[in-house]
């Protein structure tokens, strides 16, 4: 399964590198969202300091919707989903590969966004290990849930609008947990970020397990 | 090789196949004819193991489609209306991906492209830059790479120039000589009737005529209308 997952992930990442969608569209979009939030809240500096973590993760969720839509479109545009079934690739490997590719893209965007909140919002990182662990865990959960829901709406005509409606509520626990853990990592609010990280681990494990189990059914039916 | 008995298959709620009975032996070249919406493409997809049986029974390549569709899929080559090629990847990258995904040696990619007349200068070109005909040839090369036991070709001549159409005909004959079975849905009767060893006519999701030999040479040969 890991060989097939690597194959699918490498293919998706290669397509993204060629299309340059992440670099030329997604990163500028994420940067703009961060700047707009900055404009909206800069007049009230304490509010911006308190909201930095939440703004960061809301931006990540917007980016995740775009990344998942793109990942889904790769397989639906010219019948590649059907060809994956014919090739005999394990659906769980397709799921793992596509989720991994989405996660890599999100992590790259998050790296830029962390630079953005340091420069634009004057944030400081007090617990780098917690920050990195939160990014990795939350991103894995987002990618897993997104890839699964992307497959669910793949056969829907208006999937571009349906996906965010389904995905954002599902990702609400990530927004909550990752924001709290980031609050601790950035020293913005006195909370136990590690306990929120544990909640994120649970969310991620559940979504990965559910994705590995259910993706095959969705691949067949949509 | 293929045995369908009262097969019903749905597309959504619509019965695209409404009780198909069909027996096809190894090495046959079967032309599937019928008007638009008759169920030709659905029949090919069913035989590829991509559709669920609603009722009836179906055995393809010795596997029961109601229980072993995955086993069938690995052994068929399907050329549908879509080409299943990734626009951003090059011709060779596409076929190498599908070869690796299908557990086929990647070294068979270049010979397959040569067989389909895809010029070496196009090998590293992104698929999005190809013409529809070139794209179709690359997709056919992808079928050749898999060396399937059952070829399912939906309008295989569509979008191809004269040389490409001749290549398709040669491939079909070669595949059948090698023992593979070929099912071809086509409206290009002038070309395909001479290739076919049998012609099956579908209308309304049912087989309405089943003739041994092509429709041009039906006189004196078996007929099971």
Short mmCIF file of C-alpha atoms in Angstrom, two decimals:
data_model
loop_
_atom_site.label_atom_id
_atom_site.label_comp_id
_atom_site.label_asym_id
_atom_site.label_seq_id
_atom_site.Cartn_x
_atom_site.Cartn_y
_atom_site.Cartn_z
CA UNK A 1 0.00 0.00 0.00
CA UNK A 2 2.82 2.43 0.84
CA UNK A 3 4.36 2.02 -2.61
CA UNK A 4 1.08 2.92 -4.30
CA UNK A 5 0.49 5.79 -1.86
CA UNK A 6 3.95 7.20 -2.66
CA UNK A 7 3.24 6.82 -6.37
CA UNK A 8 -0.05 8.74 -6.13
CA UNK A 9 1.42 11.43 -3.86
CA UNK A 10 4.43 11.95 -6.14
CA UNK A 11 2.12 12.21 -9.15
CA UNK A 12 -0.13 14.80 -7.47
CA UNK A 13 2.83 16.86 -6.26
CA UNK A 14 4.44 16.75 -9.68
CA UNK A 15 1.20 17.99 -11.24
CA UNK A 16 1.06 20.81 -8.69
CA UNK A 17 4.66 21.78 -9.37
CA UNK A 18 3.95 21.90 -13.11
CA UNK A 19 0.69 23.83 -12.80
CA UNK A 20 2.20 26.20 -10.19
CA UNK A 21 -1.31 26.72 -8.76
CA UNK A 22 -0.05 26.61 -5.17
CA UNK A 23 2.79 29.07 -5.76
CA UNK A 24 1.05 31.47 -8.13
CA UNK A 25 -2.49 31.44 -6.74
CA UNK A 26 -2.88 29.78 -3.34
CA UNK A 27 0.07 31.40 -1.55
CA UNK A 28 -0.81 34.93 -2.75
CA UNK A 29 -4.44 34.29 -1.76
CA UNK A 30 -3.38 33.18 1.73
CA UNK A 31 -1.10 36.19 2.08
CA UNK A 32 -3.89 38.52 1.01
CA UNK A 33 -6.31 37.04 3.55
CA UNK A 34 -3.71 37.59 6.26
CA UNK A 35 -3.16 41.20 5.15
CA UNK A 36 -6.92 41.89 5.00
CA UNK A 37 -7.42 40.53 8.52
CA UNK A 38 -4.51 42.74 9.57
CA UNK A 39 -6.18 45.82 8.05
CA UNK A 40 -9.45 44.96 9.77
CA UNK A 41 -7.99 44.48 13.25
CA UNK A 42 -4.77 46.51 13.33
CA UNK A 43 -6.51 49.51 14.89
CA UNK A 44 -7.15 47.34 17.95
CA UNK A 45 -3.76 45.81 18.58
CA UNK A 46 -4.65 43.68 21.65
CA UNK A 47 -7.52 42.13 19.69
CA UNK A 48 -5.19 41.31 16.81
CA UNK A 49 -2.71 39.71 19.23
CA UNK A 50 -5.46 37.57 20.72
CA UNK A 51 -6.91 36.68 17.31
CA UNK A 52 -3.65 35.85 15.52
CA UNK A 53 -3.92 32.08 16.05
CA UNK A 54 -7.53 31.98 14.91
CA UNK A 55 -6.84 34.12 11.86
CA UNK A 56 -3.93 31.84 10.94
CA UNK A 57 -6.06 28.71 11.06
CA UNK A 58 -9.08 30.28 9.34
CA UNK A 59 -6.72 31.18 6.50
CA UNK A 60 -5.38 27.62 6.46
CA UNK A 61 -8.94 26.28 6.20
CA UNK A 62 -9.65 28.55 3.20
CA UNK A 63 -6.47 27.29 1.58
CA UNK A 64 -7.41 23.70 2.42
CA UNK A 65 -10.71 24.05 0.54
CA UNK A 66 -8.79 25.23 -2.54
CA UNK A 67 -6.20 22.45 -2.25
CA UNK A 68 -8.82 19.72 -1.85
CA UNK A 69 -10.85 21.04 -4.79
CA UNK A 70 -7.73 20.96 -6.93
CA UNK A 71 -6.80 17.47 -5.73
CA UNK A 72 -10.29 16.19 -6.56
CA UNK A 73 -10.29 17.84 -9.99
CA UNK A 74 -7.03 16.08 -10.93
CA UNK A 75 -8.84 12.73 -10.90
CA UNK A 76 -12.24 13.78 -12.21
CA UNK A 77 -11.31 15.94 -15.20
CA UNK A 78 -10.48 13.17 -17.69
CA UNK A 79 -11.72 9.98 -16.10
CA UNK A 80 -8.58 9.17 -14.13
CA UNK A 81 -10.62 7.92 -11.16
CA UNK A 82 -11.95 5.09 -13.31
CA UNK A 83 -8.44 4.33 -14.55
CA UNK A 84 -7.18 4.11 -10.97
CA UNK A 85 -9.80 1.44 -10.30
CA UNK A 86 -8.83 -0.43 -13.46
CA UNK A 87 -5.15 -0.26 -12.56
CA UNK A 88 -5.97 -2.09 -9.36
CA UNK A 89 -4.49 0.52 -7.03
CA UNK A 90 -5.77 -0.03 -3.50
CA UNK A 91 -8.31 2.73 -2.73
CA UNK A 92 -6.72 3.16 0.69
CA UNK A 93 -3.39 3.85 -1.06
CA UNK A 94 -5.06 6.42 -3.32
CA UNK A 95 -6.52 8.06 -0.22
CA UNK A 96 -3.19 8.10 1.62
CA UNK A 97 -1.32 9.39 -1.42
CA UNK A 98 -3.75 12.17 -2.21
CA UNK A 99 -4.04 13.21 1.44
CA UNK A 100 -0.25 13.28 1.75
CA UNK A 101 0.06 15.50 -1.33
CA UNK A 102 -2.56 17.92 0.05
CA UNK A 103 -0.77 17.93 3.41
CA UNK A 104 2.58 18.78 1.83
CA UNK A 105 1.02 21.72 -0.01
CA UNK A 106 -0.72 22.94 3.13
CA UNK A 107 2.48 22.70 5.17
CA UNK A 108 4.31 24.77 2.55
CA UNK A 109 1.59 27.42 2.73
CA UNK A 110 1.63 27.33 6.55
CA UNK A 111 5.37 27.99 6.51
CA UNK A 112 4.74 31.15 4.51
CA UNK A 113 1.84 32.11 6.78
CA UNK A 114 3.97 31.70 9.91
CA UNK A 115 6.42 34.15 8.36
CA UNK A 116 3.41 36.37 7.61
CA UNK A 117 2.08 36.50 11.19
CA UNK A 118 5.60 37.21 12.50
CA UNK A 119 6.11 40.09 10.07
CA UNK A 120 2.57 41.48 9.80
CA UNK A 121 1.13 40.71 13.24
CA UNK A 122 4.37 40.94 15.20
CA UNK A 123 3.80 37.44 16.62
CA UNK A 124 6.58 35.65 18.49
CA UNK A 125 7.04 31.90 18.82
CA UNK A 126 7.53 30.82 22.42
CA UNK A 127 7.11 27.06 22.02
CA UNK A 128 8.46 26.07 18.60
CA UNK A 129 8.01 22.33 19.23
CA UNK A 130 4.32 22.77 20.06
CA UNK A 131 3.89 25.00 17.01
CA UNK A 132 5.46 22.45 14.67
CA UNK A 133 3.58 19.51 16.21
CA UNK A 134 0.30 21.43 15.91
CA UNK A 135 0.93 22.27 12.27
CA UNK A 136 1.82 18.69 11.35
CA UNK A 137 -1.05 17.07 13.28
CA UNK A 138 -3.76 19.54 12.29
CA UNK A 139 -2.63 19.51 8.66
CA UNK A 140 -2.77 15.72 8.53
CA UNK A 141 -6.32 15.82 9.91
CA UNK A 142 -7.39 18.54 7.49
CA UNK A 143 -5.90 16.69 4.53
CA UNK A 144 -7.52 13.39 5.54
CA UNK A 145 -10.99 14.86 6.08
CA UNK A 146 -10.68 16.99 2.94
CA UNK A 147 -9.58 14.14 0.71
CA UNK A 148 -12.44 11.97 1.92
CA UNK A 149 -15.06 14.68 1.40
CA UNK A 150 -13.49 15.57 -1.94
CA UNK A 151 -14.18 12.00 -3.08
CA UNK A 152 -17.71 12.23 -1.69
CA UNK A 153 -18.58 15.28 -3.81
CA UNK A 154 -16.56 14.22 -6.86
CA UNK A 155 -19.67 13.17 -8.76
CA UNK A 156 -21.70 16.22 -7.73
CA UNK A 157 -22.20 18.80 -10.45
CA UNK A 158 -21.78 21.81 -8.13
CA UNK A 159 -18.93 20.31 -6.11
CA UNK A 160 -17.02 23.61 -5.94
CA UNK A 161 -19.73 25.08 -3.75
CA UNK A 162 -20.81 21.89 -1.99
CA UNK A 163 -17.32 21.00 -0.76
CA UNK A 164 -16.81 24.04 1.52
CA UNK A 165 -20.31 23.64 2.93
CA UNK A 166 -19.47 20.07 3.95
CA UNK A 167 -15.81 20.51 4.78
CA UNK A 168 -15.74 23.60 6.98
CA UNK A 169 -18.13 22.23 9.66
CA UNK A 170 -16.19 18.95 9.74
CA UNK A 171 -12.98 20.91 10.31
CA UNK A 172 -14.42 22.99 13.16
CA UNK A 173 -12.68 20.81 15.80
CA UNK A 174 -9.35 21.44 14.02
CA UNK A 175 -9.97 25.18 14.03
CA UNK A 176 -10.73 25.05 17.75
CA UNK A 177 -7.90 22.71 18.79
CA UNK A 178 -5.21 24.15 16.54
CA UNK A 179 -6.10 27.72 17.52
CA UNK A 180 -5.85 26.90 21.22
CA UNK A 181 -2.57 25.02 20.76
CA UNK A 182 -1.20 27.95 18.71
CA UNK A 183 -2.34 30.40 21.41
CA UNK A 184 -0.03 28.54 23.78
CA UNK A 185 2.80 28.20 21.24
CA UNK A 186 2.68 31.94 20.49
CA UNK A 187 2.26 32.86 24.15
CA UNK A 188 -0.92 34.78 23.37
CA UNK A 189 -3.24 33.06 25.86
CA UNK A 190 -2.43 30.98 28.93
CA UNK A 191 -3.83 27.58 27.93
CA UNK A 192 -2.38 24.08 27.94
CA UNK A 193 -1.62 23.73 24.26
CA UNK A 194 -0.44 20.14 24.59
CA UNK A 195 -3.84 18.94 25.76
CA UNK A 196 -5.42 20.61 22.71
CA UNK A 197 -2.78 18.93 20.58
CA UNK A 198 -3.88 15.58 22.03
CA UNK A 199 -7.42 16.37 20.86
CA UNK A 200 -6.05 17.13 17.39
CA UNK A 201 -4.23 13.79 17.36
CA UNK A 202 -7.53 12.06 18.12
CA UNK A 203 -9.30 13.96 15.31
CA UNK A 204 -6.56 13.09 12.86
CA UNK A 205 -6.44 9.40 13.78
CA UNK A 206 -10.22 9.12 13.40
CA UNK A 207 -10.23 10.84 10.01
CA UNK A 208 -7.30 8.86 8.64
CA UNK A 209 -8.86 5.58 9.81
CA UNK A 210 -12.26 6.54 8.39
CA UNK A 211 -10.67 7.65 5.11
CA UNK A 212 -8.68 4.44 4.69
CA UNK A 213 -11.85 2.44 5.30
CA UNK A 214 -14.41 4.48 3.37
CA UNK A 215 -12.47 5.88 0.42
CA UNK A 216 -12.87 2.71 -1.64
CA UNK A 217 -16.64 2.89 -1.38
CA UNK A 218 -16.62 6.51 -2.50
CA UNK A 219 -14.24 5.77 -5.38
CA UNK A 220 -16.62 3.09 -6.60
CA UNK A 221 -19.84 5.00 -6.17
CA UNK A 222 -19.01 8.52 -7.42
CA UNK B 1 -14.61 -15.57 -21.60
CA UNK B 2 -17.70 -13.37 -21.20
CA UNK B 3 -21.07 -14.73 -20.16
CA UNK B 4 -23.91 -12.38 -19.38
CA UNK B 5 -27.25 -13.75 -18.30
CA UNK B 6 -30.26 -11.41 -17.96
CA UNK B 7 -27.96 -8.62 -16.82
CA UNK B 8 -29.56 -5.43 -15.55
CA UNK B 9 -27.35 -2.44 -14.70
CA UNK B 10 -28.46 1.01 -13.63
CA UNK B 11 -27.02 4.43 -14.37
CA UNK B 12 -28.53 6.36 -11.50
CA UNK B 13 -32.08 5.06 -11.57
CA UNK B 14 -32.12 4.48 -15.32
CA UNK B 15 -31.77 0.85 -16.43
CA UNK B 16 -29.02 1.33 -19.03
CA UNK B 17 -28.83 -2.44 -19.48
CA UNK B 18 -32.24 -4.07 -19.20
CA UNK B 19 -31.69 -7.82 -19.42
CA UNK B 20 -28.65 -8.52 -21.59
CA UNK B 21 -27.81 -12.10 -22.57
CA UNK B 22 -24.46 -12.60 -24.27
CA UNK B 23 -21.80 -15.27 -24.66
CA UNK B 24 -18.44 -14.30 -26.12
CA UNK B 25 -15.56 -16.71 -26.59
CA UNK B 26 -11.78 -16.13 -26.41
CA UNK B 27 -10.25 -14.42 -29.41
CA UNK B 28 -13.48 -12.98 -30.79
CA UNK B 29 -13.63 -9.47 -32.20
CA UNK B 30 -17.12 -8.28 -31.38
CA UNK B 31 -18.59 -5.11 -32.81
CA UNK B 32 -21.22 -3.59 -30.55
CA UNK B 33 -23.66 -1.53 -32.57
CA UNK B 34 -26.69 0.49 -31.69
CA UNK B 35 -28.15 3.98 -31.62
CA UNK B 36 -27.00 6.66 -29.18
CA UNK B 37 -28.06 5.79 -25.64
CA UNK B 38 -28.60 2.13 -26.50
CA UNK B 39 -26.26 0.93 -23.74
CA UNK B 40 -23.07 0.21 -25.71
CA UNK B 41 -20.71 2.15 -23.44
CA UNK B 42 -22.51 0.84 -20.37
CA UNK B 43 -21.98 -2.71 -21.58
CA UNK B 44 -18.24 -2.05 -21.96
CA UNK B 45 -18.04 -0.49 -18.50
CA UNK B 46 -19.91 -3.43 -17.02
CA UNK B 47 -17.50 -5.89 -18.65
CA UNK B 48 -14.60 -3.82 -17.23
CA UNK B 49 -15.94 -4.36 -13.73
CA UNK B 50 -16.78 -0.70 -13.26
CA UNK B 51 -20.53 -1.10 -12.84
CA UNK B 52 -22.48 -2.99 -10.24
CA UNK B 53 -24.95 -5.63 -11.38
CA UNK B 54 -28.49 -4.80 -10.38
CA UNK B 55 -29.69 -8.29 -11.28
CA UNK B 56 -28.74 -11.24 -13.44
CA UNK B 57 -25.33 -12.89 -13.52
CA UNK B 58 -22.12 -12.01 -15.31
CA UNK B 59 -18.83 -13.84 -15.64
CA UNK B 60 -15.87 -12.07 -17.25
CA UNK B 61 -12.47 -13.74 -17.66
CA UNK B 62 -13.65 -16.48 -15.34
CA UNK B 63 -14.58 -14.11 -12.50
CA UNK B 64 -18.08 -13.46 -11.23
CA UNK B 65 -18.76 -9.72 -11.57
CA UNK B 66 -21.09 -9.70 -8.58
CA UNK B 67 -18.27 -10.79 -6.26
CA UNK B 68 -14.91 -10.27 -8.00
CA UNK B 69 -14.96 -7.03 -9.98
CA UNK B 70 -11.49 -6.03 -8.76
CA UNK B 71 -10.00 -9.23 -10.15
CA UNK B 72 -11.50 -8.48 -13.57
CA UNK B 73 -10.33 -4.87 -13.70
CA UNK B 74 -6.63 -5.70 -13.62
CA UNK B 75 -6.99 -7.92 -16.70
CA UNK B 76 -8.94 -5.60 -19.00
CA UNK B 77 -7.91 -2.61 -21.06
CA UNK B 78 -10.59 0.04 -21.51
CA UNK B 79 -10.44 2.93 -23.93
CA UNK B 80 -13.44 5.09 -23.16
CA UNK B 81 -14.49 8.56 -24.20
CA UNK B 82 -12.10 9.94 -21.57
CA UNK B 83 -8.40 9.35 -22.03
CA UNK B 84 -7.47 9.26 -18.30
CA UNK B 85 -4.35 11.32 -18.96
CA UNK B 86 -3.07 14.06 -16.67
CA UNK B 87 -2.71 17.32 -18.60
CA UNK B 88 0.31 18.63 -16.71
CA UNK B 89 2.39 15.46 -17.07
CA UNK B 90 4.31 14.52 -20.18
CA UNK B 91 3.32 11.64 -22.44
CA UNK B 92 5.97 9.34 -20.97
CA UNK B 93 5.29 10.43 -17.38
CA UNK B 94 1.60 9.61 -17.84
CA UNK B 95 2.21 6.16 -19.24
CA UNK B 96 4.95 5.38 -16.71
CA UNK B 97 2.56 6.33 -13.91
CA UNK B 98 -0.16 4.05 -15.25
CA UNK B 99 2.35 1.26 -15.87
CA UNK B 100 3.61 1.49 -12.28
CA UNK B 101 0.05 1.68 -10.93
CA UNK B 102 -0.89 -1.40 -12.97
CA UNK B 103 2.24 -3.30 -11.85
CA UNK B 104 3.52 -3.41 -15.42
CA UNK B 105 7.19 -2.99 -16.35
CA UNK B 106 7.84 0.64 -17.33
CA UNK B 107 10.14 -0.52 -20.10
CA UNK B 108 7.06 -1.39 -22.16
CA UNK B 109 6.08 2.28 -22.43
CA UNK B 110 8.41 3.37 -25.22
CA UNK B 111 7.69 0.37 -27.47
CA UNK B 112 3.95 0.97 -27.00
CA UNK B 113 4.32 4.63 -27.99
CA UNK B 114 6.35 3.59 -31.04
CA UNK B 115 3.66 1.04 -31.93
CA UNK B 116 1.02 3.78 -31.85
CA UNK B 117 3.16 6.08 -33.95
CA UNK B 118 3.70 8.69 -31.24
CA UNK B 119 6.82 10.52 -32.38
CA UNK B 120 9.76 10.64 -29.90
CA UNK B 121 9.68 14.45 -30.04
CA UNK B 122 6.28 14.26 -28.28
CA UNK B 123 7.43 11.98 -25.46
CA UNK B 124 8.37 14.81 -23.12
CA UNK B 125 5.57 17.15 -24.18
CA UNK B 126 2.78 17.87 -21.67
CA UNK B 127 -0.41 16.05 -22.64
CA UNK B 128 -2.30 19.36 -22.56
CA UNK B 129 -0.28 20.42 -25.61
CA UNK B 130 -1.31 17.41 -27.71
CA UNK B 131 -4.04 17.39 -30.32
CA UNK B 132 -7.13 15.25 -29.70
CA UNK B 133 -5.83 12.59 -32.09
CA UNK B 134 -2.39 12.48 -30.49
CA UNK B 135 -4.03 12.25 -27.11
CA UNK B 136 -6.13 9.33 -28.31
CA UNK B 137 -3.03 7.53 -29.57
CA UNK B 138 -1.32 7.98 -26.20
CA UNK B 139 -4.40 6.61 -24.43
CA UNK B 140 -4.35 3.59 -26.75
CA UNK B 141 -0.66 3.12 -25.99
CA UNK B 142 -1.72 2.98 -22.34
CA UNK B 143 -4.02 0.07 -23.17
CA UNK B 144 -1.22 -1.68 -25.08
CA UNK B 145 1.14 -1.30 -22.11
CA UNK B 146 -1.29 -3.24 -19.90
CA UNK B 147 -1.35 -6.22 -22.31
CA UNK B 148 -4.98 -6.92 -21.42
CA UNK B 149 -6.76 -10.19 -21.98
CA UNK B 150 -9.95 -8.30 -22.78
CA UNK B 151 -9.89 -5.12 -24.88
CA UNK B 152 -12.87 -2.82 -24.43
CA UNK B 153 -12.76 -0.05 -27.01
CA UNK B 154 -15.40 2.66 -27.09
CA UNK B 155 -15.32 4.47 -30.43
CA UNK B 156 -11.61 3.64 -30.87
CA UNK B 157 -11.35 5.40 -34.24
CA UNK B 158 -12.84 8.67 -33.01
CA UNK B 159 -10.57 11.67 -33.54
CA UNK B 160 -7.88 9.70 -35.35
CA UNK B 161 -6.48 10.37 -38.80
CA UNK B 162 -6.36 7.68 -41.49
CA UNK B 163 -3.00 6.33 -40.30
CA UNK B 164 -4.25 6.21 -36.72
CA UNK B 165 -7.39 4.34 -37.75
CA UNK B 166 -5.31 1.79 -39.62
CA UNK B 167 -3.15 1.36 -36.52
CA UNK B 168 -6.22 0.68 -34.39
CA UNK B 169 -7.38 -1.97 -36.86
CA UNK B 170 -3.95 -3.62 -36.81
CA UNK B 171 -3.87 -3.58 -33.01
CA UNK B 172 -7.30 -5.18 -32.77
CA UNK B 173 -6.35 -7.98 -35.16
CA UNK B 174 -3.02 -8.54 -33.39
CA UNK B 175 -4.71 -8.68 -29.99
CA UNK B 176 -7.24 -11.24 -31.20
CA UNK B 177 -4.50 -13.35 -32.82
CA UNK B 178 -2.68 -13.33 -29.48
CA UNK B 179 -5.80 -14.79 -27.87
CA UNK B 180 -7.34 -11.66 -26.41
CA UNK B 181 -10.99 -10.83 -26.86
CA UNK B 182 -11.99 -7.45 -28.26
CA UNK B 183 -15.29 -5.65 -27.73
CA UNK B 184 -15.63 -2.54 -29.81
CA UNK B 185 -18.45 -0.03 -29.72
CA UNK B 186 -18.33 1.99 -32.89
CA UNK B 187 -20.37 4.01 -35.31
CA UNK B 188 -17.65 3.75 -37.95
CA UNK B 189 -19.23 0.80 -39.66
CA UNK B 190 -17.24 1.13 -42.88
CA UNK B 191 -14.10 0.25 -40.93
CA UNK B 192 -15.23 -2.00 -38.13
CA UNK B 193 -17.59 -4.40 -39.87
CA UNK B 194 -14.72 -5.95 -41.79
CA UNK B 195 -12.69 -6.38 -38.60
CA UNK B 196 -15.41 -7.98 -36.55
CA UNK B 197 -15.91 -11.72 -36.26
CA UNK B 198 -19.30 -11.02 -34.75
CA UNK B 199 -21.75 -8.15 -34.56
CA UNK B 200 -24.04 -7.53 -31.61
CA UNK B 201 -26.78 -4.94 -31.94
CA UNK B 202 -28.10 -3.28 -28.78
CA UNK B 203 -31.22 -1.15 -28.45
CA UNK B 204 -32.94 0.01 -25.30
CA UNK B 205 -30.40 -1.76 -23.14
CA UNK B 206 -31.08 -5.17 -24.68
CA UNK B 207 -29.43 -7.32 -27.34
CA UNK B 208 -31.72 -7.24 -30.35
CA UNK B 209 -29.46 -8.97 -32.88
CA UNK B 210 -26.38 -11.17 -32.61
CA UNK B 211 -24.73 -12.16 -35.88
CA UNK B 212 -21.64 -14.27 -36.43
CA UNK B 213 -19.31 -12.55 -38.86
CA UNK B 214 -19.54 -8.95 -39.85
CA UNK B 215 -22.82 -7.50 -41.10
CA UNK B 216 -21.23 -7.38 -44.55
CA UNK B 217 -20.64 -11.12 -44.57
CA UNK B 218 -23.68 -12.30 -42.66
CA UNK B 219 -25.08 -14.32 -45.56
CA UNK B 220 -24.41 -17.98 -45.02
CA UNK B 221 -23.04 -17.53 -41.50
CA UNK B 222 -24.60 -18.13 -38.12
CA UNK B 223 -27.29 -15.79 -36.93
CA UNK B 224 -28.87 -15.66 -33.49
CA UNK B 225 -31.26 -12.73 -33.73
#
